[in-house]
CSV table of C-alpha atoms in Angstrom, one decimal:
chain,number,residue,atom,x,y,z
X,1,MET,CA,-7.3,1.2,1.7
X,2,ALA,CA,-6.6,-0.9,4.7
X,3,ASN,CA,-5.9,0.5,8.1
X,4,VAL,CA,-2.2,-0.1,8.7
X,5,ILE,CA,-1.2,-0.6,12.4
X,6,LYS,CA,2.5,-0.7,13.2
X,7,VAL,CA,3.2,-3.3,15.8
X,8,ASN,CA,6.5,-4.3,17.5
X,9,THR,CA,6.2,-8.1,17.5
X,10,GLN,CA,8.8,-8.3,20.3
X,11,SER,CA,6.8,-6.1,22.7
X,12,ASP,CA,3.8,-7.5,24.6
X,13,GLU,CA,2.6,-4.0,25.2
X,14,SER,CA,2.6,-3.1,21.5
X,15,ILE,CA,0.9,-6.4,20.6
X,16,ILE,CA,-1.9,-5.9,23.1
X,17,GLU,CA,-2.5,-2.4,21.9
X,18,CYS,CA,-3.3,-3.6,18.3
X,19,LEU,CA,-5.6,-6.5,19.3
X,20,PRO,CA,-8.9,-4.6,19.8
X,21,ALA,CA,-8.9,-3.2,16.3
X,22,ALA,CA,-8.0,-6.5,14.7
X,23,CYS,CA,-10.5,-8.5,16.7
X,24,GLU,CA,-13.3,-6.0,15.9
X,25,VAL,CA,-12.7,-6.5,12.2
X,26,LEU,CA,-12.6,-10.2,12.5
X,27,ASP,CA,-15.8,-10.4,14.5
X,28,LYS,CA,-17.6,-8.5,11.7
X,29,GLY,CA,-16.4,-10.9,9.0
X,30,GLY,CA,-13.4,-8.8,7.9
X,31,VAL,CA,-10.0,-9.9,6.9
X,32,ILE,CA,-6.6,-8.8,8.3
X,33,ALA,CA,-3.0,-9.3,7.2
X,34,MET,CA,-0.4,-10.1,9.7
X,35,PRO,CA,3.1,-11.5,10.1
X,36,THR,CA,3.6,-15.1,11.4
X,37,ASP,CA,6.7,-17.0,12.3
X,38,THR,CA,7.4,-17.7,8.6
X,39,ILE,CA,5.7,-15.3,6.2
X,40,TYR,CA,2.8,-12.8,6.1
X,41,GLY,CA,-0.7,-14.2,6.1
X,42,VAL,CA,-4.3,-13.1,5.7
X,43,ALA,CA,-6.8,-14.2,8.3
X,44,ALA,CA,-10.5,-14.4,9.0
X,45,LYS,CA,-12.5,-15.7,12.0
X,46,VAL,CA,-13.3,-19.4,11.5
X,47,SER,CA,-16.9,-19.1,12.6
X,48,VAL,CA,-17.7,-16.2,10.2
X,49,THR,CA,-18.4,-17.6,6.8
X,50,ALA,CA,-18.3,-14.2,5.1
X,51,GLY,CA,-14.7,-13.7,6.2
X,52,ILE,CA,-13.7,-17.1,5.0
X,53,GLN,CA,-15.2,-16.4,1.5
X,54,ARG,CA,-13.4,-13.0,1.4
X,55,ILE,CA,-10.1,-14.8,1.7
X,56,TYR,CA,-10.8,-16.9,-1.3
X,57,ASN,CA,-12.0,-13.9,-3.3
X,58,LEU,CA,-9.1,-11.6,-2.6
X,59,LYS,CA,-6.5,-14.3,-3.3
X,60,GLY,CA,-8.2,-15.7,-6.3
X,61,ARG,CA,-7.9,-19.0,-4.5
X,62,ASP,CA,-9.4,-22.2,-5.8
X,63,GLN,CA,-12.5,-23.0,-3.7
X,64,SER,CA,-11.4,-26.6,-3.5
X,65,LYS,CA,-8.1,-25.7,-1.7
X,66,PRO,CA,-8.6,-26.0,2.1
X,67,LEU,CA,-7.7,-23.3,4.6
X,68,ALA,CA,-5.7,-24.1,7.7
X,69,ILE,CA,-6.7,-22.7,11.1
X,70,CYS,CA,-4.6,-21.2,13.8
X,71,CYS,CA,-5.1,-21.9,17.5
X,72,SER,CA,-3.5,-20.2,20.5
X,73,ASP,CA,-2.5,-23.3,22.5
X,74,ILE,CA,-2.3,-27.1,22.4
X,75,SER,CA,-5.4,-27.6,24.5
X,76,GLN,CA,-7.5,-26.1,21.7
X,77,ILE,CA,-6.4,-28.7,19.2
X,78,THR,CA,-8.6,-31.4,20.8
X,79,ARG,CA,-11.6,-29.1,20.6
X,80,TRP,CA,-11.2,-28.4,16.9
X,81,SER,CA,-9.9,-31.8,15.8
X,82,ASN,CA,-10.0,-35.5,16.7
X,83,CYS,CA,-6.3,-35.6,17.4
X,84,SER,CA,-4.6,-38.9,16.8
X,85,ILE,CA,-1.1,-38.0,18.1
X,86,GLY,CA,0.1,-37.7,21.6
X,87,GLU,CA,0.6,-34.5,23.6
X,88,ASP,CA,4.3,-35.2,23.7
X,89,ILE,CA,4.6,-34.8,19.9
X,90,LEU,CA,2.3,-31.8,19.9
X,91,LYS,CA,4.6,-30.1,22.4
X,92,GLU,CA,7.7,-31.0,20.3
X,93,LEU,CA,6.2,-29.3,17.2
X,94,LEU,CA,4.1,-26.5,18.6
X,95,PRO,CA,4.4,-23.6,18.6
X,96,GLY,CA,6.4,-23.8,15.5
X,97,PRO,CA,6.5,-23.6,11.7
X,98,PHE,CA,4.2,-26.6,11.1
X,99,THR,CA,0.7,-27.3,9.9
X,100,LEU,CA,-0.7,-30.5,11.3
X,101,ILE,CA,-3.4,-32.2,9.3
X,102,LEU,CA,-5.8,-34.0,11.7
X,103,GLU,CA,-9.4,-35.4,11.5
X,104,ARG,CA,-11.7,-32.4,11.9
X,105,SER,CA,-14.1,-31.9,14.7
X,106,THR,CA,-17.8,-31.4,14.1
X,107,LYS,CA,-17.5,-28.2,16.1
X,108,LEU,CA,-15.8,-26.5,13.2
X,109,ASN,CA,-17.9,-24.2,11.0
X,110,PRO,CA,-19.2,-26.5,8.2
X,111,ASP,CA,-18.6,-23.7,5.7
X,112,LEU,CA,-14.8,-24.0,6.4
X,113,ASN,CA,-13.5,-26.5,3.8
X,114,PRO,CA,-16.9,-28.2,3.1
X,115,GLY,CA,-16.6,-31.9,2.3
X,116,VAL,CA,-13.1,-32.2,3.7
X,117,GLN,CA,-12.9,-34.6,6.6
X,118,SER,CA,-9.5,-33.2,7.9
X,119,VAL,CA,-8.2,-29.8,9.0
X,120,GLY,CA,-4.8,-28.3,9.0
X,121,ILE,CA,-4.0,-26.7,12.4
X,122,ARG,CA,-1.2,-24.2,13.2
X,123,ILE,CA,0.2,-22.7,16.4
X,124,PRO,CA,2.8,-20.3,14.9
X,125,ASP,CA,5.8,-19.4,17.1
X,126,SER,CA,4.6,-15.9,17.1
X,127,ALA,CA,3.4,-14.0,20.2
X,128,LEU,CA,1.2,-11.8,17.9
X,129,CYS,CA,-0.6,-14.8,16.4
X,130,ILE,CA,-1.1,-16.5,19.7
X,131,LYS,CA,-2.3,-13.5,21.6
X,132,LEU,CA,-4.7,-12.5,18.8
X,133,VAL,CA,-6.4,-15.9,18.7
X,134,ALA,CA,-6.5,-16.0,22.5
X,135,GLN,CA,-8.2,-12.7,22.7
X,136,LEU,CA,-10.6,-13.6,19.8
X,137,GLY,CA,-11.6,-16.7,21.7
X,138,GLU,CA,-11.6,-19.0,18.7
X,139,PRO,CA,-9.4,-19.9,15.8
X,140,ILE,CA,-8.6,-17.9,12.7
X,141,ALA,CA,-8.5,-19.2,9.2
X,142,LEU,CA,-4.9,-18.4,8.0
X,143,THR,CA,-3.2,-18.5,4.6
X,144,SER,CA,-0.4,-16.7,2.9
X,145,ALA,CA,-0.8,-13.0,2.0
X,146,ASN,CA,-0.4,-13.2,-1.7
X,147,ILE,CA,-2.4,-13.7,-4.9
X,148,SER,CA,-2.6,-17.5,-5.4
X,149,GLY,CA,0.4,-18.8,-7.4
X,150,LYS,CA,2.6,-15.8,-6.6
X,151,SER,CA,5.5,-15.6,-4.2
X,152,SER,CA,4.9,-15.4,-0.5
X,153,ALA,CA,5.6,-12.1,1.3
X,154,ILE,CA,7.9,-11.3,4.1
X,155,SER,CA,7.0,-7.6,4.3
X,156,ILE,CA,3.8,-5.7,3.7
X,157,GLU,CA,5.3,-4.0,0.6
X,158,GLU,CA,5.4,-7.4,-1.1
X,159,PHE,CA,1.6,-7.8,-1.1
X,160,LYS,CA,0.6,-4.3,-2.2
X,161,GLU,CA,-2.0,-5.7,-4.6
X,162,LEU,CA,-4.0,-6.9,-1.5
X,163,TRP,CA,-3.9,-3.6,0.5
X,164,SER,CA,-7.2,-2.5,-0.8
X,165,GLU,CA,-8.8,-5.9,-0.3
X,166,VAL,CA,-8.1,-6.3,3.5
X,167,ASP,CA,-9.4,-4.3,6.3
X,168,VAL,CA,-6.4,-4.1,8.7
X,169,ILE,CA,-2.7,-4.7,8.1
X,170,LEU,CA,-0.6,-5.4,11.2
X,171,ASP,CA,2.8,-4.2,10.1
X,172,GLY,CA,5.4,-6.0,12.1
X,173,GLY,CA,8.2,-5.2,9.7
X,174,PRO,CA,10.1,-8.0,7.8
X,175,CYS,CA,9.5,-11.5,8.9
X,176,ASN,CA,12.5,-13.4,10.4
X,177,GLN,CA,12.5,-15.8,7.5
X,178,GLN,CA,14.9,-17.7,5.4
X,179,GLU,CA,15.6,-16.4,1.9
X,180,ASP,CA,13.7,-19.1,0.2
X,181,ARG,CA,10.5,-17.9,1.8
X,182,ARG,CA,9.2,-21.3,2.7
X,183,GLY,CA,6.0,-21.4,4.7
X,184,SER,CA,5.1,-24.0,7.3
X,185,THR,CA,5.9,-27.7,6.7
X,186,ILE,CA,2.5,-29.5,6.3
X,187,ILE,CA,2.4,-32.9,8.0
X,188,ASP,CA,-0.5,-35.3,7.6
X,189,PHE,CA,-1.2,-37.2,10.8
X,190,THR,CA,-4.6,-38.7,9.9
X,191,VAL,CA,-3.3,-42.3,9.8
X,192,PRO,CA,-2.5,-43.4,13.4
X,193,GLY,CA,1.2,-44.2,14.0
X,194,LYS,CA,2.2,-42.8,10.6
X,195,PHE,CA,2.8,-39.4,9.0
X,196,SER,CA,3.4,-38.0,5.5
X,197,ILE,CA,4.9,-34.7,4.4
X,198,VAL,CA,2.3,-32.8,2.3
X,199,ARG,CA,4.4,-29.7,1.8
X,200,VAL,CA,8.1,-29.3,2.4
X,201,GLY,CA,8.7,-26.1,4.5
X,202,SER,CA,10.6,-24.9,7.5
X,203,LEU,CA,12.6,-27.5,9.5
X,204,CYS,CA,11.2,-30.3,7.4
X,205,ASP,CA,14.3,-32.6,7.4
X,206,GLU,CA,14.8,-32.2,11.2
X,207,THR,CA,11.2,-33.0,11.9
X,208,VAL,CA,11.1,-36.1,9.7
X,209,LYS,CA,14.1,-37.4,11.7
X,210,LEU,CA,12.5,-36.5,15.0
X,211,LEU,CA,9.2,-38.3,14.2
X,212,THR,CA,10.9,-41.4,12.9
X,213,GLU,CA,13.8,-41.8,15.3
X,214,LYS,CA,12.4,-40.5,18.5
X,215,TYR,CA,8.8,-41.4,18.2
X,216,GLY,CA,9.0,-44.4,15.9
X,217,MET,CA,6.4,-43.2,13.5
X,218,GLN,CA,6.4,-44.5,9.9
X,219,ASN,CA,7.0,-42.0,7.1
X,220,ILE,CA,4.6,-42.8,4.3
X,221,THR,CA,5.3,-39.7,2.3
X,222,ARG,CA,4.7,-40.3,-1.4
X,223,GLN,CA,7.8,-40.2,-3.5
């Protein structure tokens, strides 16, 4: 059974208190469950291959489906990707409910999404996520806390089937999330000057308008 740690996600003190236990687990190749700005997720340290593999195993996830990574600030994005979009766009979108697909950096663990030349990067609008990654000192691999194909979870009670499979659960109570439980909007920026919506999620329509009207980017989303 996982170690459940209650955390007040609105309190910096409460967040800081939970970080040592979570980081210790991640450093050792463990997996944690935690709330994000959209839904609950499961996470492992990007540089630890054993943790990445555990995520696939506990979710029953297809090995060909890439995992996104979570950074703590915009300056890290250029370390872990070859970013093709300007800092002004990054600051518009992040932190926020978006996953940006960019060309991956050679600095990333080659066992993370092997054979895939891009990487999805998140900076959730979540003090807990940001402070955890900052203390860890490198990104986490992050995906939804559910068995693959099942509904996403906005409370820890909704992923009970995973409780015995993860090492630590950071219980921040119900996520502040819309009823349709959409995760992040996934946007592919690998083609310079263009973008495509890979998955419709939070704030999708508003973001398409922003990118096309304010930044003059071409929307090449497949119909």
